Tab-separated table of C-alpha atoms in Angstrom:
chain	number	residue	atom	x	y	z
A	1	GLU	CA	-0.017	-0.013	0.002
A	2	VAL	CA	1.178	3.468	-0.871
A	3	TYR	CA	1.927	5.919	1.992
A	4	LEU	CA	2.886	9.600	1.927
A	5	VAL	CA	3.659	11.170	5.271
A	6	GLU	CA	4.474	14.880	5.623
A	7	SER	CA	6.540	16.253	8.457
A	8	GLY	CA	8.642	19.281	9.241
A	9	GLY	CA	8.471	22.843	10.434
A	10	SER	CA	4.971	24.022	11.283
A	11	VAL	CA	5.424	27.570	12.605
A	12	GLY	CA	7.531	30.268	11.032
A	13	ARG	CA	8.074	34.016	11.135
A	14	PRO	CA	7.511	36.337	8.139
A	15	GLY	CA	10.776	36.435	6.242
A	16	GLY	CA	11.908	33.189	7.801
A	17	SER	CA	12.399	29.662	6.557
A	18	LEU	CA	10.810	26.252	7.015
A	19	ARG	CA	11.477	22.849	5.497
A	20	LEU	CA	8.852	20.198	4.863
A	21	SER	CA	9.576	16.508	4.225
A	22	CYS	CA	7.454	13.805	2.735
A	23	ALA	CA	8.424	10.149	3.495
A	24	THR	CA	7.038	7.589	1.097
A	25	SER	CA	6.584	3.867	0.986
A	26	GLY	CA	4.761	1.204	-0.946
A	27	PHE	CA	5.973	2.130	-4.422
A	28	LYS	CA	9.147	2.611	-6.450
A	29	PHE	CA	9.765	6.256	-5.597
A	30	GLU	CA	12.321	6.909	-8.328
A	31	ASP	CA	9.758	6.024	-11.056
A	32	PHE	CA	7.382	8.939	-10.285
A	33	ASP	CA	7.256	12.688	-10.426
A	34	MET	CA	6.172	14.167	-7.124
A	35	SER	CA	4.273	17.338	-6.273
A	36	TRP	CA	3.252	19.656	-3.460
A	37	VAL	CA	-0.259	21.116	-3.270
A	38	ARG	CA	-1.412	23.514	-0.609
A	39	GLN	CA	-4.705	24.763	0.812
A	40	ARG	CA	-5.012	27.999	2.641
A	41	PRO	CA	-7.510	28.009	5.575
A	42	GLY	CA	-11.072	27.937	4.200
A	43	LYS	CA	-9.832	28.158	0.637
A	44	GLY	CA	-9.419	25.852	-2.379
A	45	LEU	CA	-6.566	23.643	-3.503
A	46	GLU	CA	-3.513	25.391	-4.980
A	47	TRP	CA	-0.818	23.572	-6.993
A	48	VAL	CA	2.623	24.573	-5.688
A	49	SER	CA	5.363	22.602	-7.332
A	50	VAL	CA	6.418	19.460	-9.122
A	51	ILE	CA	9.741	17.571	-9.532
A	52	ASN	CA	10.442	14.929	-12.073
A	53	TRP	CA	11.770	11.515	-11.265
A	54	ASN	CA	15.427	12.383	-11.111
A	55	GLY	CA	15.163	15.970	-9.935
A	56	ALA	CA	16.367	17.464	-13.217
A	57	ILE	CA	13.073	19.223	-13.960
A	58	ARG	CA	11.264	21.397	-11.443
A	59	SER	CA	8.345	23.771	-11.848
A	60	TYR	CA	6.742	26.232	-9.464
A	61	ALA	CA	3.586	28.251	-9.091
A	62	ASP	CA	4.172	31.971	-9.657
A	63	SER	CA	3.214	32.613	-5.996
A	64	VAL	CA	6.232	30.660	-4.650
A	65	ARG	CA	8.800	30.807	-7.472
A	66	GLY	CA	12.116	32.200	-6.235
A	67	ARG	CA	11.196	31.565	-2.602
A	68	PHE	CA	10.476	27.789	-2.461
A	69	THR	CA	12.656	24.909	-3.632
A	70	ILE	CA	11.488	21.373	-4.288
A	71	SER	CA	13.937	18.510	-4.048
A	72	ARG	CA	14.029	14.799	-3.624
A	73	ASP	CA	16.256	11.995	-2.330
A	74	ASN	CA	15.518	8.809	-4.219
A	75	ALA	CA	17.723	6.704	-1.920
A	76	LYS	CA	15.675	7.838	1.041
A	77	LYS	CA	12.364	7.762	-0.908
A	78	SER	CA	11.679	11.273	0.310
A	79	LEU	CA	10.414	14.611	-1.091
A	80	PHE	CA	11.252	17.996	0.328
A	81	LEU	CA	10.025	21.593	0.180
A	82	GLN	CA	12.406	24.298	1.358
A	83	MET	CA	10.353	27.447	2.034
A	84	ASN	CA	12.225	30.742	2.332
A	85	SER	CA	11.131	34.351	2.626
A	86	LEU	CA	7.956	33.202	4.183
A	87	ARG	CA	4.832	35.372	4.037
A	88	ALA	CA	1.607	35.342	6.043
A	89	ASP	CA	-0.254	34.078	2.944
A	90	ASP	CA	1.951	30.976	2.854
A	91	THR	CA	-0.152	29.807	5.820
A	92	ALA	CA	-1.780	26.616	4.587
A	93	VAL	CA	-2.037	22.834	4.815
A	94	TYR	CA	0.651	21.453	2.527
A	95	TYR	CA	0.082	18.107	0.847
A	96	CYS	CA	2.595	15.797	-0.770
A	97	ALA	CA	0.947	14.121	-3.754
A	98	ARG	CA	1.726	11.560	-6.423
A	99	GLU	CA	0.007	10.940	-9.759
A	100	GLY	CA	-1.107	7.484	-10.936
A	101	GLY	CA	1.059	7.975	-13.955
A	102	TYR	CA	1.961	10.867	-16.249
A	103	ASN	CA	-1.059	13.192	-16.181
A	104	TYR	CA	-3.250	10.584	-14.488
A	105	GLY	CA	-4.353	12.848	-11.660
A	106	TYR	CA	-3.150	12.834	-8.049
A	107	VAL	CA	-4.120	9.369	-6.874
A	108	TYR	CA	-2.096	9.462	-3.638
A	109	TRP	CA	-2.043	12.239	-1.056
A	110	GLY	CA	-0.367	12.662	2.301
A	111	GLN	CA	-2.473	13.585	5.311
A	112	GLY	CA	-1.287	17.191	5.042
A	113	ARG	CA	0.944	19.406	7.253
A	114	LEU	CA	-0.264	22.717	8.597
A	115	VAL	CA	2.271	25.508	8.171
A	116	THR	CA	1.551	28.734	10.023
A	117	VAL	CA	3.447	31.935	9.249
A	118	SER	CA	2.927	34.582	11.897
A	119	SER	CA	4.840	37.149	13.849
B	1	SER	CA	-1.845	31.904	-16.515
B	2	TYR	CA	-4.438	29.260	-17.201
B	3	VAL	CA	-7.646	29.535	-15.199
B	4	LEU	CA	-10.312	26.934	-14.360
B	5	SER	CA	-13.671	28.379	-13.258
B	6	GLN	CA	-16.219	26.498	-11.099
B	7	PRO	CA	-19.422	27.656	-9.473
B	8	PRO	CA	-18.820	28.175	-5.765
B	9	SER	CA	-21.810	26.084	-4.686
B	10	LEU	CA	-24.523	23.750	-5.901
B	11	SER	CA	-27.480	22.187	-4.106
B	12	VAL	CA	-29.289	19.062	-5.216
B	13	ALA	CA	-32.070	16.942	-3.643
B	14	PRO	CA	-31.247	13.383	-2.665
B	15	GLY	CA	-31.700	11.030	-5.557
B	16	LYS	CA	-31.389	13.735	-8.182
B	17	THR	CA	-28.544	14.491	-10.582
B	18	ALA	CA	-25.861	17.088	-9.774
B	19	THR	CA	-23.675	18.508	-12.500
B	20	ILE	CA	-20.598	20.517	-11.544
B	21	THR	CA	-19.034	22.538	-14.356
B	22	CYS	CA	-15.373	23.538	-14.905
B	23	GLY	CA	-14.746	26.167	-17.521
B	24	GLY	CA	-11.415	26.883	-19.206
B	25	ASP	CA	-10.018	27.968	-22.531
B	26	ILE	CA	-10.072	25.013	-24.907
B	27	ILE	CA	-10.215	22.746	-21.844
B	28	GLY	CA	-11.395	20.029	-24.183
B	29	THR	CA	-7.827	19.688	-25.406
B	30	LYS	CA	-6.533	18.917	-21.921
B	31	SER	CA	-6.839	15.965	-19.627
B	32	VAL	CA	-9.151	16.875	-16.730
B	33	HIS	CA	-9.227	15.269	-13.310
B	34	TRP	CA	-11.774	15.634	-10.531
B	35	TYR	CA	-11.362	15.425	-6.782
B	36	GLN	CA	-13.746	15.094	-3.833
B	37	GLN	CA	-12.720	16.679	-0.540
B	38	ARG	CA	-14.608	16.206	2.712
B	39	PRO	CA	-13.979	18.545	5.654
B	40	SER	CA	-10.559	18.103	7.266
B	41	GLN	CA	-9.616	15.286	4.852
B	42	ALA	CA	-7.198	15.017	1.977
B	43	PRO	CA	-8.692	15.145	-1.549
B	44	VAL	CA	-9.760	11.943	-3.241
B	45	LEU	CA	-9.472	11.417	-6.981
B	46	VAL	CA	-12.909	10.509	-8.393
B	47	ILE	CA	-12.319	11.007	-12.121
B	48	TYR	CA	-9.110	11.055	-14.191
B	49	HIS	CA	-8.380	11.530	-17.909
B	50	ASP	CA	-11.785	13.319	-18.450
B	51	ASN	CA	-14.083	10.414	-17.728
B	52	LEU	CA	-12.326	7.440	-16.133
B	53	ARG	CA	-13.137	6.277	-12.625
B	54	PRO	CA	-10.486	4.939	-10.331
B	55	SER	CA	-11.326	1.600	-8.715
B	56	GLY	CA	-13.714	1.981	-5.812
B	57	VAL	CA	-15.464	5.077	-7.115
B	58	PRO	CA	-19.174	4.424	-7.629
B	59	GLU	CA	-20.561	4.338	-11.147
B	60	ARG	CA	-22.847	7.220	-10.130
B	61	PHE	CA	-19.831	9.478	-10.800
B	62	SER	CA	-19.216	10.343	-14.435
B	63	ALA	CA	-17.683	13.214	-16.386
B	64	SER	CA	-17.245	14.807	-19.778
B	65	ASN	CA	-14.951	17.327	-21.414
B	66	SER	CA	-15.377	19.230	-24.603
B	67	GLY	CA	-14.786	22.650	-26.044
B	68	ASN	CA	-14.417	25.152	-23.126
B	69	MET	CA	-16.238	23.123	-20.541
B	70	ALA	CA	-15.683	20.005	-18.495
B	71	ALA	CA	-18.365	18.631	-16.193
B	72	LEU	CA	-18.687	16.148	-13.375
B	73	THR	CA	-22.058	14.428	-13.007
B	74	ILE	CA	-23.270	12.688	-9.839
B	75	SER	CA	-26.379	10.637	-10.577
B	76	GLY	CA	-28.680	9.702	-7.741
B	77	ALA	CA	-26.885	11.998	-5.344
B	78	GLU	CA	-26.600	10.806	-1.749
B	79	VAL	CA	-26.088	12.738	1.443
B	80	GLY	CA	-22.657	11.133	1.650
B	81	ASP	CA	-21.691	12.898	-1.580
B	82	GLU	CA	-21.737	16.279	0.225
B	83	ALA	CA	-18.218	17.632	-0.178
B	84	ASP	CA	-16.075	20.124	-2.101
B	85	TYR	CA	-15.292	19.115	-5.625
B	86	TYR	CA	-12.285	20.387	-7.613
B	87	CYS	CA	-11.333	20.050	-11.261
B	88	GLN	CA	-7.654	19.974	-12.191
B	89	ALA	CA	-5.652	20.071	-15.385
B	90	TRP	CA	-2.067	20.570	-16.542
B	91	ASP	CA	-1.141	23.787	-18.362
B	92	SER	CA	1.581	22.697	-20.726
B	93	GLY	CA	2.245	26.261	-21.726
B	94	SER	CA	3.467	27.300	-18.277
B	95	ASP	CA	4.286	23.747	-17.138
B	96	HIS	CA	2.013	24.244	-14.131
B	97	GLY	CA	-0.715	22.263	-12.513
B	98	VAL	CA	-4.014	24.166	-12.186
B	99	PHE	CA	-7.024	23.625	-9.871
B	100	GLY	CA	-10.438	25.102	-10.234
B	101	GLY	CA	-11.696	27.140	-7.306
B	102	GLY	CA	-13.890	24.307	-6.030
B	103	THR	CA	-17.629	23.723	-5.793
B	104	LYS	CA	-19.351	22.996	-2.470
B	105	LEU	CA	-22.035	20.390	-3.138
B	106	THR	CA	-24.944	20.216	-0.716
B	107	VAL	CA	-27.436	17.342	-0.874
B	108	LEU	CA	-30.688	18.123	0.891
């Protein structure tokens, strides 16, 4: 069975940094692109970033480009999101997600990690 | 940037058919996926590749995609179908994923 489990910094200051991790199991991690999706309190889903299987290709939403960095460690079957220059509107639940295959939709989701940015 | 537009809310009586729309420029040329999200839970994929159901999703869920509109149809809606529903597609122009704003479905 596929598991995605987010962990990492949950409270940060404006202008500060936090790092999220997503530990995975139950599938061959290096075969799949991986993504981050977030949801601000009371709002809809927002796509944040994707990284391809070997880390060579990364894409970011305009709202986080230049501040967030997605990365992965295939040996540890883990996905990461380094969040710098945090802003109050980065407050959200962050989900790690995996598609069923290329452009098959996000079949697997983590339970989500609440990140709060506040002074 | 590519935008997907959904109605914020929709109400349907139990047993009736609910149709949730998702508008986007030539969305019919893209592969559209639909998610169901209940309060305080992670989203669940209910439709992928425009009209395919993952295993375990009831046949009451179907979808279509053509022109500038995609739609999710729930036939014989049940109280248990109350949730937020999101459409999603990939914008190859910007290499971004895109979600619609979500539709809150009420069954009463």
